Coordinates of C-alpha atoms in Angstrom, one line a residue:
X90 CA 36.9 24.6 2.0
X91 CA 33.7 22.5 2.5
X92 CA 31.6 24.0 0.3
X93 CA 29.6 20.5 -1.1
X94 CA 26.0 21.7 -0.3
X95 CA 26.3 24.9 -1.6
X96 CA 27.4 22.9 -4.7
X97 CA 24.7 20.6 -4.5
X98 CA 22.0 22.7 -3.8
X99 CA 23.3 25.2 -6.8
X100 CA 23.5 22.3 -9.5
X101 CA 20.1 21.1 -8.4
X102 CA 18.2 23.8 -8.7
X103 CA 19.9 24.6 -12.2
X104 CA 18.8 21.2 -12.7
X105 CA 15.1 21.2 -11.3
X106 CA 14.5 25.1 -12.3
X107 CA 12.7 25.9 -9.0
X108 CA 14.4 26.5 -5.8
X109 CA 15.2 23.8 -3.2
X110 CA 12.4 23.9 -1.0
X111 CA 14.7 21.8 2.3
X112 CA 18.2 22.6 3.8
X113 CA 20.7 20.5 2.6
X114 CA 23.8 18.8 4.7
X115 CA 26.7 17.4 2.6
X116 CA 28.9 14.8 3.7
X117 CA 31.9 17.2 4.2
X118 CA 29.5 18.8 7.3
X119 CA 28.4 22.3 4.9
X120 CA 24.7 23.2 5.0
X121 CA 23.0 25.3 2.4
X122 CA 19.1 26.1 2.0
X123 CA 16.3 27.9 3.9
X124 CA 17.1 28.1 7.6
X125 CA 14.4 26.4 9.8
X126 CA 13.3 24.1 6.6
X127 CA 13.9 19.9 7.2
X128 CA 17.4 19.2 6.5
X129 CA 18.1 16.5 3.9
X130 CA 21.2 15.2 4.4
X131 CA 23.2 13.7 2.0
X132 CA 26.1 11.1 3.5
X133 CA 28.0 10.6 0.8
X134 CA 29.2 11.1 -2.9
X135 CA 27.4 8.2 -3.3
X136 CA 24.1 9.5 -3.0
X137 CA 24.6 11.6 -5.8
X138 CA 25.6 9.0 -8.0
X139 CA 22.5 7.5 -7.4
X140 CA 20.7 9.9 -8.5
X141 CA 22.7 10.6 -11.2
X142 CA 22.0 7.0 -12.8
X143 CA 18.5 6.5 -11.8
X144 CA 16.7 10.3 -11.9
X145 CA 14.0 10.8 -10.0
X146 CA 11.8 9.2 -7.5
X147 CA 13.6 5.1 -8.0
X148 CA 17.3 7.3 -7.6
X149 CA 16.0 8.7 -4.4
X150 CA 14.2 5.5 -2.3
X151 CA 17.7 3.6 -3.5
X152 CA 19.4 6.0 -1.5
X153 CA 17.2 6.2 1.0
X154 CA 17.0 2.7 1.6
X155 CA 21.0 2.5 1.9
X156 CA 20.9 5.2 3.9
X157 CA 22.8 7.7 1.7
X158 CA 20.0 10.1 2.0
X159 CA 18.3 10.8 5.5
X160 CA 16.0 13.4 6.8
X161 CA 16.6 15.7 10.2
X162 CA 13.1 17.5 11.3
X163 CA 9.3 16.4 10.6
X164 CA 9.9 13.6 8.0
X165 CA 6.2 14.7 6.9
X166 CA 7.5 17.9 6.8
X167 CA 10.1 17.2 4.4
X168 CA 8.2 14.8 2.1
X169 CA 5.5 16.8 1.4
X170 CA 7.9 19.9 0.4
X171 CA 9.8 17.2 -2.2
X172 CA 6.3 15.9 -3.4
X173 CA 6.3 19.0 -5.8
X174 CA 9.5 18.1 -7.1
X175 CA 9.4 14.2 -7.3
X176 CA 5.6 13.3 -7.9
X177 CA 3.8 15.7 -8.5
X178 CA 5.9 18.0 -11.6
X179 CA 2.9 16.9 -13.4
X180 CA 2.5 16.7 -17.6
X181 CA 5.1 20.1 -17.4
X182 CA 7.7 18.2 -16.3
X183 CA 10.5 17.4 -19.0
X184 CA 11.8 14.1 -19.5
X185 CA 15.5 13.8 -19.3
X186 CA 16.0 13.4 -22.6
X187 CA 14.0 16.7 -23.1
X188 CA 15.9 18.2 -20.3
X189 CA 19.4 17.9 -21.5
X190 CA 18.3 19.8 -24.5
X191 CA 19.0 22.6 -22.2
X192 CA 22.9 23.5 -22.0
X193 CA 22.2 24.3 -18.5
X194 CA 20.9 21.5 -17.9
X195 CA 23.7 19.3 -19.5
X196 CA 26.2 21.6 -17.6
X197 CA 24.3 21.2 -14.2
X198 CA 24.4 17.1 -15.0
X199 CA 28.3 17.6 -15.4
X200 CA 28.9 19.4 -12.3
X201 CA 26.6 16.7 -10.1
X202 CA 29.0 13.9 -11.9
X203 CA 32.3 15.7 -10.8
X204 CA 30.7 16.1 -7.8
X205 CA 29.7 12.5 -7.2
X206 CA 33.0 11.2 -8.1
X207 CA 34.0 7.9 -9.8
X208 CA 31.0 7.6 -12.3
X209 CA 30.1 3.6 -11.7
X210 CA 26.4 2.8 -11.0
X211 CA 26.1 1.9 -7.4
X212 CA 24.1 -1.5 -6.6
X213 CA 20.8 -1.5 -5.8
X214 CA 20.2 -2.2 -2.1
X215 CA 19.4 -5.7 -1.2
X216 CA 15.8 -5.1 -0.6
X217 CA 14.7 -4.3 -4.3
X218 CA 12.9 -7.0 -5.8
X219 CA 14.4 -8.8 -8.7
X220 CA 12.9 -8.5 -11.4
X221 CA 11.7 -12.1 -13.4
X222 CA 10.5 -11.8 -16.8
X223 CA 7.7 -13.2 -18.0
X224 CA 3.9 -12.3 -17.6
X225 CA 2.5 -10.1 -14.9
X226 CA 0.6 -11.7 -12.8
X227 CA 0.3 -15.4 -13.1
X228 CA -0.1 -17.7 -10.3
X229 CA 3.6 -18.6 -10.0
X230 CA 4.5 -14.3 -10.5
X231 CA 1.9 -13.4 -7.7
X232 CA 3.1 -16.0 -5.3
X233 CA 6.5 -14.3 -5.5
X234 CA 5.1 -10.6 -4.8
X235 CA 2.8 -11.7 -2.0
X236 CA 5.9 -13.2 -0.5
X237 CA 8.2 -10.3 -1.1
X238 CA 5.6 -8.4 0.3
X239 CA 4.3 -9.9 3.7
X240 CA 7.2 -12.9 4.1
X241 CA 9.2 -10.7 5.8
X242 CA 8.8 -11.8 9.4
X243 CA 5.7 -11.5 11.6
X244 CA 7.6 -10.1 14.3
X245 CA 8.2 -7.1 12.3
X246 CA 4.2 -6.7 11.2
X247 CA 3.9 -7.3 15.0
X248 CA 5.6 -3.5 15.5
X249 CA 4.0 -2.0 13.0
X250 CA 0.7 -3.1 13.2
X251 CA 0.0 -3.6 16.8
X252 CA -1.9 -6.4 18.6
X253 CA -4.2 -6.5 15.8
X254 CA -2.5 -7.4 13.3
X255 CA -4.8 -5.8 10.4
X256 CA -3.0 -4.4 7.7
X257 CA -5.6 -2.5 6.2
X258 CA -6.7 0.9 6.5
X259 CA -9.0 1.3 9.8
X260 CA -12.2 2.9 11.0
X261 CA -11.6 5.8 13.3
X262 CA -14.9 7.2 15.8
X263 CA -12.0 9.3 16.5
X264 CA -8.4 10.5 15.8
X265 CA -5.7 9.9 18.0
X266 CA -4.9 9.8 20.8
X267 CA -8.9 10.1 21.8
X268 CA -9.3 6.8 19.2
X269 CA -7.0 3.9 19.7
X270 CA -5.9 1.8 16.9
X271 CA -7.2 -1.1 18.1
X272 CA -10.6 0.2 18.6
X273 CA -10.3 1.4 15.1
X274 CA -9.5 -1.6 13.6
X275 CA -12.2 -3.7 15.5
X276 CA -14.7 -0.8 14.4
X277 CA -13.2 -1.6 10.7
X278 CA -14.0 -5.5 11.2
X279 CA -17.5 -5.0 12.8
X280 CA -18.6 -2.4 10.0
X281 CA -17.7 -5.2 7.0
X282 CA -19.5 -7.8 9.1
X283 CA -22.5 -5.4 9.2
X284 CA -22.5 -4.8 5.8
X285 CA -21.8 -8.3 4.7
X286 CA -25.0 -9.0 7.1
X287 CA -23.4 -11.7 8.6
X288 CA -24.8 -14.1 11.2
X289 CA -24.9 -17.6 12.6
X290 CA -24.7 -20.4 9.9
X291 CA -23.6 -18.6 7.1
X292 CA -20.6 -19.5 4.9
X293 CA -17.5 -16.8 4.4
X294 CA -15.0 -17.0 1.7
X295 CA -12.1 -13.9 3.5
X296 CA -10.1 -13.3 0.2
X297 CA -6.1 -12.1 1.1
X298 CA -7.1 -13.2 4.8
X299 CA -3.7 -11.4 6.1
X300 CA -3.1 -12.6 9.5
X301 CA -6.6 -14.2 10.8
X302 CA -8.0 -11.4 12.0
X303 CA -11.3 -11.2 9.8
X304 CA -11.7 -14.5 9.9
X305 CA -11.3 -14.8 13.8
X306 CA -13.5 -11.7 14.5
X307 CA -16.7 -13.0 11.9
X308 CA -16.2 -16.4 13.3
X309 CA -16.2 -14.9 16.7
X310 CA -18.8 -12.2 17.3
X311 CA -21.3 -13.4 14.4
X312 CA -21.2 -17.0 14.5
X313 CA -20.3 -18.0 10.7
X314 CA -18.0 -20.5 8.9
X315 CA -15.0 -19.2 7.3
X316 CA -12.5 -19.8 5.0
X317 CA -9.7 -17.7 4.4
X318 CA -7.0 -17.4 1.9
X319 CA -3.5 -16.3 1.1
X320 CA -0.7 -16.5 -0.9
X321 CA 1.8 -15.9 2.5
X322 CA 2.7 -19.0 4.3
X323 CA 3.9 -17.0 7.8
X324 CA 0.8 -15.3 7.2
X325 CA -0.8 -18.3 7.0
X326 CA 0.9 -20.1 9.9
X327 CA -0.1 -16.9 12.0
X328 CA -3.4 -17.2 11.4
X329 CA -3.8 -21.0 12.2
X330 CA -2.1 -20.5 15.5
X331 CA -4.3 -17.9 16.5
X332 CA -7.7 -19.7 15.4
X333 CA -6.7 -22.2 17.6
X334 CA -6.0 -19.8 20.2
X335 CA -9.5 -18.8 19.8
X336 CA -10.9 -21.5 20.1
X337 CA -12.8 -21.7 16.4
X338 CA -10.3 -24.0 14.4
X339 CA -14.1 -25.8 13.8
X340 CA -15.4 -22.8 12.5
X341 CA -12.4 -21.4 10.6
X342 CA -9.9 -23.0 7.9
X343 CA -7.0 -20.9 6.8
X344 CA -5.7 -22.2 4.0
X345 CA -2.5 -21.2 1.4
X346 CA -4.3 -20.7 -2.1
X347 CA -5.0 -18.6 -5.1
X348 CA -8.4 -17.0 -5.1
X349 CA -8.7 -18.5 -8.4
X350 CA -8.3 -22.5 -7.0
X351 CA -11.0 -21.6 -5.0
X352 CA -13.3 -24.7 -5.6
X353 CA -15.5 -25.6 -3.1
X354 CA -18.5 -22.3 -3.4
X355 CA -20.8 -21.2 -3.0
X356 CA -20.5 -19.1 0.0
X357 CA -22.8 -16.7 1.3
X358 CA -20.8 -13.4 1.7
X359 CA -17.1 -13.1 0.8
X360 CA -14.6 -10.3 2.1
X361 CA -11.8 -8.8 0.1
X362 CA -9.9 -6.7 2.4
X363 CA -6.9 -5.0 0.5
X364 CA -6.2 -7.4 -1.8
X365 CA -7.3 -6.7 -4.8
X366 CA -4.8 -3.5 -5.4
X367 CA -2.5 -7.1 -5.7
X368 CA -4.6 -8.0 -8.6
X369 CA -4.0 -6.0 -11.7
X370 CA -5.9 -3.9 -13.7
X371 CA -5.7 -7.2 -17.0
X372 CA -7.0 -9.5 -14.3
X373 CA -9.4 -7.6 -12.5
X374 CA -12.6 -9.0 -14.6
X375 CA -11.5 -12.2 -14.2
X376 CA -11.2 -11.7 -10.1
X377 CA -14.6 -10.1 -10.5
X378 CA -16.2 -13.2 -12.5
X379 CA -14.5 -15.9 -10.0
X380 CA -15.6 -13.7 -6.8
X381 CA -19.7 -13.2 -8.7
X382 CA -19.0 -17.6 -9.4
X383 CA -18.2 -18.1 -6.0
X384 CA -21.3 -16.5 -4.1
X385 CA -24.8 -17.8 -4.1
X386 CA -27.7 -15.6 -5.2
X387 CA -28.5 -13.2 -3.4
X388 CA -24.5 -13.0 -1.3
X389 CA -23.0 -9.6 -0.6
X390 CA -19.5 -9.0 -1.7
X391 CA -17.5 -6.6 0.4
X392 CA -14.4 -5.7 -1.9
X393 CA -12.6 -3.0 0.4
X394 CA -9.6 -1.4 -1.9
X395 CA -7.1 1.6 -2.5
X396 CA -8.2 3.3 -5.5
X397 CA -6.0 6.4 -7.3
X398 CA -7.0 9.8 -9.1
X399 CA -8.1 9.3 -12.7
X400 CA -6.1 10.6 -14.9
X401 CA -6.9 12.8 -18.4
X402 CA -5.2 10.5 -20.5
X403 CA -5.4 6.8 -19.3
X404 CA -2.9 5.4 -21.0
X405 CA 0.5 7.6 -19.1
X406 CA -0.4 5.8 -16.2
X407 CA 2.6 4.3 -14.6
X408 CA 3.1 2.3 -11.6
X409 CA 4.9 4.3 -9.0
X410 CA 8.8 2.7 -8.9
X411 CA 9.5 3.4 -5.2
X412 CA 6.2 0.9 -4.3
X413 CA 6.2 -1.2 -7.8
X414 CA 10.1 -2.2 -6.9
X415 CA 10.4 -2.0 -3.0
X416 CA 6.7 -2.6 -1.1
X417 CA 4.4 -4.3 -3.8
X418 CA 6.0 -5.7 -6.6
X419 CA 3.4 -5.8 -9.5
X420 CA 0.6 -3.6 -7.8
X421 CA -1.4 -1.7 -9.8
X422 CA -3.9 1.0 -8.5
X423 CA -7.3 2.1 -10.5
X424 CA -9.9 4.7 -10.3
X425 CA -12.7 3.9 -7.9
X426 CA -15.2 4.4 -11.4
X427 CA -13.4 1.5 -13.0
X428 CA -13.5 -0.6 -10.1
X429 CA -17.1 -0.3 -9.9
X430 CA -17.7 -1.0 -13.4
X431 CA -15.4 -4.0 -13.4
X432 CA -17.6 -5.4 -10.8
X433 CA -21.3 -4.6 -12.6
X434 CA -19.6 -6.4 -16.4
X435 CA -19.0 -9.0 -13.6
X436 CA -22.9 -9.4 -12.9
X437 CA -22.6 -7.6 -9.5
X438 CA -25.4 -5.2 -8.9
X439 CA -23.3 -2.4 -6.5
X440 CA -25.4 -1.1 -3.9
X441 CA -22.8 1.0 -1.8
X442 CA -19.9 3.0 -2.0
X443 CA -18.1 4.6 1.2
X444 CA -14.9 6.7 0.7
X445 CA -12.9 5.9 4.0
X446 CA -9.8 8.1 2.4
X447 CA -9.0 10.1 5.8
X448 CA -9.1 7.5 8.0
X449 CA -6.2 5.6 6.0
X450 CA -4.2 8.7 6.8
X451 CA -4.6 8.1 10.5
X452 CA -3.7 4.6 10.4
X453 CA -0.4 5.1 8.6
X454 CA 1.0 7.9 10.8
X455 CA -0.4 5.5 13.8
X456 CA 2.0 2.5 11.8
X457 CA 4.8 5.0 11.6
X458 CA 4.7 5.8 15.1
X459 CA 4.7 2.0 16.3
X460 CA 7.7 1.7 13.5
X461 CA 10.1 4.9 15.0
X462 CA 8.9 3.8 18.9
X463 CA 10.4 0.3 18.3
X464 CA 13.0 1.1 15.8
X465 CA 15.8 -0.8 17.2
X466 CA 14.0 -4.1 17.4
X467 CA 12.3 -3.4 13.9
X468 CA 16.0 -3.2 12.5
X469 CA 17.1 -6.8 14.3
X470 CA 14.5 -8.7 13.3
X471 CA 14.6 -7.7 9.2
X472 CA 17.5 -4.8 8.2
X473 CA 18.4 -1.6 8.3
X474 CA 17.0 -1.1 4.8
X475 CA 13.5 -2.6 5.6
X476 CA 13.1 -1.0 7.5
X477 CA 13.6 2.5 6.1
X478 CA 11.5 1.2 3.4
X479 CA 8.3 1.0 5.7
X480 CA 9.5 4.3 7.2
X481 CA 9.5 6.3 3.9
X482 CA 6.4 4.2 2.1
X483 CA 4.0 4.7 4.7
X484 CA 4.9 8.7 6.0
X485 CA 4.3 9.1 1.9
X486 CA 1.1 7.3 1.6
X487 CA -0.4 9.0 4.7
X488 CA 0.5 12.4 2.9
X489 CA -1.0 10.9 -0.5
X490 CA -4.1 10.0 1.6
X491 CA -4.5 13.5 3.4
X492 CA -4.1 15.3 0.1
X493 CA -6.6 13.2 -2.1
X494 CA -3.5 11.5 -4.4
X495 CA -5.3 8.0 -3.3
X496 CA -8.2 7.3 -1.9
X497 CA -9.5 4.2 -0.6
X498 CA -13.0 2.5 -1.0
X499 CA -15.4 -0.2 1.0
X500 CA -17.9 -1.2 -2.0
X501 CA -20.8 -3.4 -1.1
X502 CA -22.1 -5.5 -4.6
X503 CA -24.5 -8.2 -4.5
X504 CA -25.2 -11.5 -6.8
X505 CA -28.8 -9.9 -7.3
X506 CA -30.5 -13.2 -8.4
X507 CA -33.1 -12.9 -11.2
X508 CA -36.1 -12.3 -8.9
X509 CA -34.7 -9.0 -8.6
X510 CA -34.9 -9.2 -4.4
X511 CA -31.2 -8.2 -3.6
X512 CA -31.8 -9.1 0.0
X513 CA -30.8 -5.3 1.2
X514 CA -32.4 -3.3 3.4
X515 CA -35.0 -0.7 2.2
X516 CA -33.2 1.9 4.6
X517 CA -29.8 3.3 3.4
X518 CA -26.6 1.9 5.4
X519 CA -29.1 -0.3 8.4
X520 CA -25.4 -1.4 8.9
X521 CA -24.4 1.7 10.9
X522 CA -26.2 0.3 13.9
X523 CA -24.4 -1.4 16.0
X524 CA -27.0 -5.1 16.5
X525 CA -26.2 -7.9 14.9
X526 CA -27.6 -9.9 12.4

């Protein structure tokens, strides 16, 4: 008799104590669940042993990313109806230990492990990030996430991304399909220049340059000297290439470095476009102090950054596993309050804050439709596994996004020199018009 997701779904919600919120289909072809809800369907005993040896959210993207676990209907559907049970149980939610207290519990774990068969941990899939111990963040220990990260092939940041090739949250006048994402992501560009106050002769230091495109665009359309930086040397190679496509390779040097071997300052505005979330929260005041050292009196800094919730009691913050061991290895996220303080005990005096949390949301689902519209190819030219990991990381970001989990923040600060003329307009956001200069 196949009776495996009846099974399932029993021992989890035993398990969980709430009801399974999906339909589930086990590998023997049952179903069990809410008719008309997505369908979560489970390939194979070893999905369950998965999650039997890593519980929770890490036991889930493992089988995910082998492809143990899939989902049939509206992916967003489906994630947000697990959200309650994965990420967001909250400080009610019982530790294992705490949980197999229970001798329901204990007997719902037994049932799962006669269910999942031989009990041998499977192996992580080939995409997790091995671990290397030592300090967080160091030169060396960044190097390696940046490259985990974004060394993974420009053709596949090519599907994702788009012609553009800006990965960073963009600037919609409009949601799709009335807004393209290219016109979102040139808005995005032209709004930092504006801010920045960019124009012909000044010196730009594009911190986590990515793929050229600030660079190229500032150089472009405003006439400035640029130097950006990465730690990615496709990125890197990218970039060069298309500078010289441009046209601007006198204008514009792309170069593979650490923010903090940046030597040759002072520059007159600098851009940090999604980087920093790279930088961690023990480092942050030291990226703030080099970034302050860097620009002359008087230079903007536009430091353009996901930022998370704050949280009752600081210290349980935890990096989320899914991101922290598949997408970016030693991320950390912080409050948007923190952020700005980090930058004033820098010397920064921050003159404007915009929360640009919604339009994050639009760019992910627009990155998730290139991804699933060119799956095929996105699957030759890294792996299966890859790319289910974009798949899954950014559907789940665009739902933390629309329901205020994360937000994400374009912070204007300047080196205020001691004259106290910060060199800002005496009218609140000039930069929404559209002139230059």
């Amino acid at each position: 008799m196949a009776d495996a997701a009846v099974r399932l779904k029993g021992l989890l919600e035993q398990l969980l104590g709430v009801p399974l919120p999906v339909r589930i289909r086990a590998w023997d072809g049952s179903q069990a669940g809410p008719p008309g809800a997505p369908t979560l369907v489970v390939r194979n005993r070893r999905a369950v042993r998965r999650l039997l040896f890593k519980p929770g959210e890490l036991g889930l993207a493992r089988a995910w990313v082998a492809g143990d676990l899939d989902i049939e209907g509206d992916l967003y559907a489906a994630l947000d109806l697990l959200a309650g049970l994965v990420w967001e149980r909250g400080e009610d939610a019982r530790s294992l230990a705490q949980a197999l207290r229970d001798p329901e519990v204990r007997a719902a774990v037994r049932g799962l492990v006669k269910l999942g068969g031989l009990p041998l941990p499977p192996a992580p899939p080939p995409e997790e990030v091995r671990r290397v111990r030592g300090h967080l963040h160091t030169k060396r220990t960044d190097r390696r996430a940046i490259s985990h990260h974004y060394d993974v092939g420009n053709d596949f940041y090519e599907i994702v991304l788009g012609p553009s090739m800006v990965y960073s949250c963009a600037y919609w006048s409009a949601p799709p399909p009335h807004g393209t994402l290219e016109a979102a992501q040139h808005d995005k560009l032209d709004l930092i220049c504006r801010k920045l106050g960019l124009r012909p002769g000044l010196r730009l230091l594009d911190v986590g340059c990515g793929w050229g495109a600030m660079a190229v665009h500032a150089a472009r359309e405003y006439g400035v000297r640029v130097v950006g930086i990465t730690l990615s040397q496709e990125q890197a190679a990218y970039a060069r290439k298309r500078v010289a496509d441009e046209g601007l390779t006198d204008r514009v040097e792309i170069r593979v470095q650490d923010y903090r071997d940046v030597d040759d300052g002072p520059f007159d505005a600098i851009s940090s476009i999604g980087m920093a979330e790279h930088v961690g929260a023990e480092r942050y005041l030291e990226y703030a102090d080099v970034l302050y050292r860097l620009l002359k009196p008087g230079g903007r800094l536009l430091n353009h950054q996901i930022g998370r919730r704050p949280q009752r009691d600081e210290s349980t913050y935890q990096v989320d596993e899914f991101i922290d061991s598949y997408v970016f290895p030693d991320g950390e996220l912080q409050p948007i309050g923190v952020t700005v303080a980090q930058l004033e005990r820098a010397g920064f005096e921050v003159r404007d804050m915009e929360s640009i949390r919604e339009h994050y949301a639009l760019t992910l689902r627009r990155w998730v439709a290139n991804l699933e519209g060119d799956w095929a190819r996105a699957v030759k030219v890294t792996s299966p596994g890859r790319a289910r990991v974009w798949q899954l990381y950014m559907a789940a970001c665009a739902l933390a996004f629309e329901r205020n989990r994360i937000g994400v923040n374009q912070v204007l600060a300047v080196r205020t020199p001691d004259s106290g003329d910060s060199g800002m307009p005496l009218r609140a956001r000039k930069w929404t018009e559209t002139e230059h200069g």
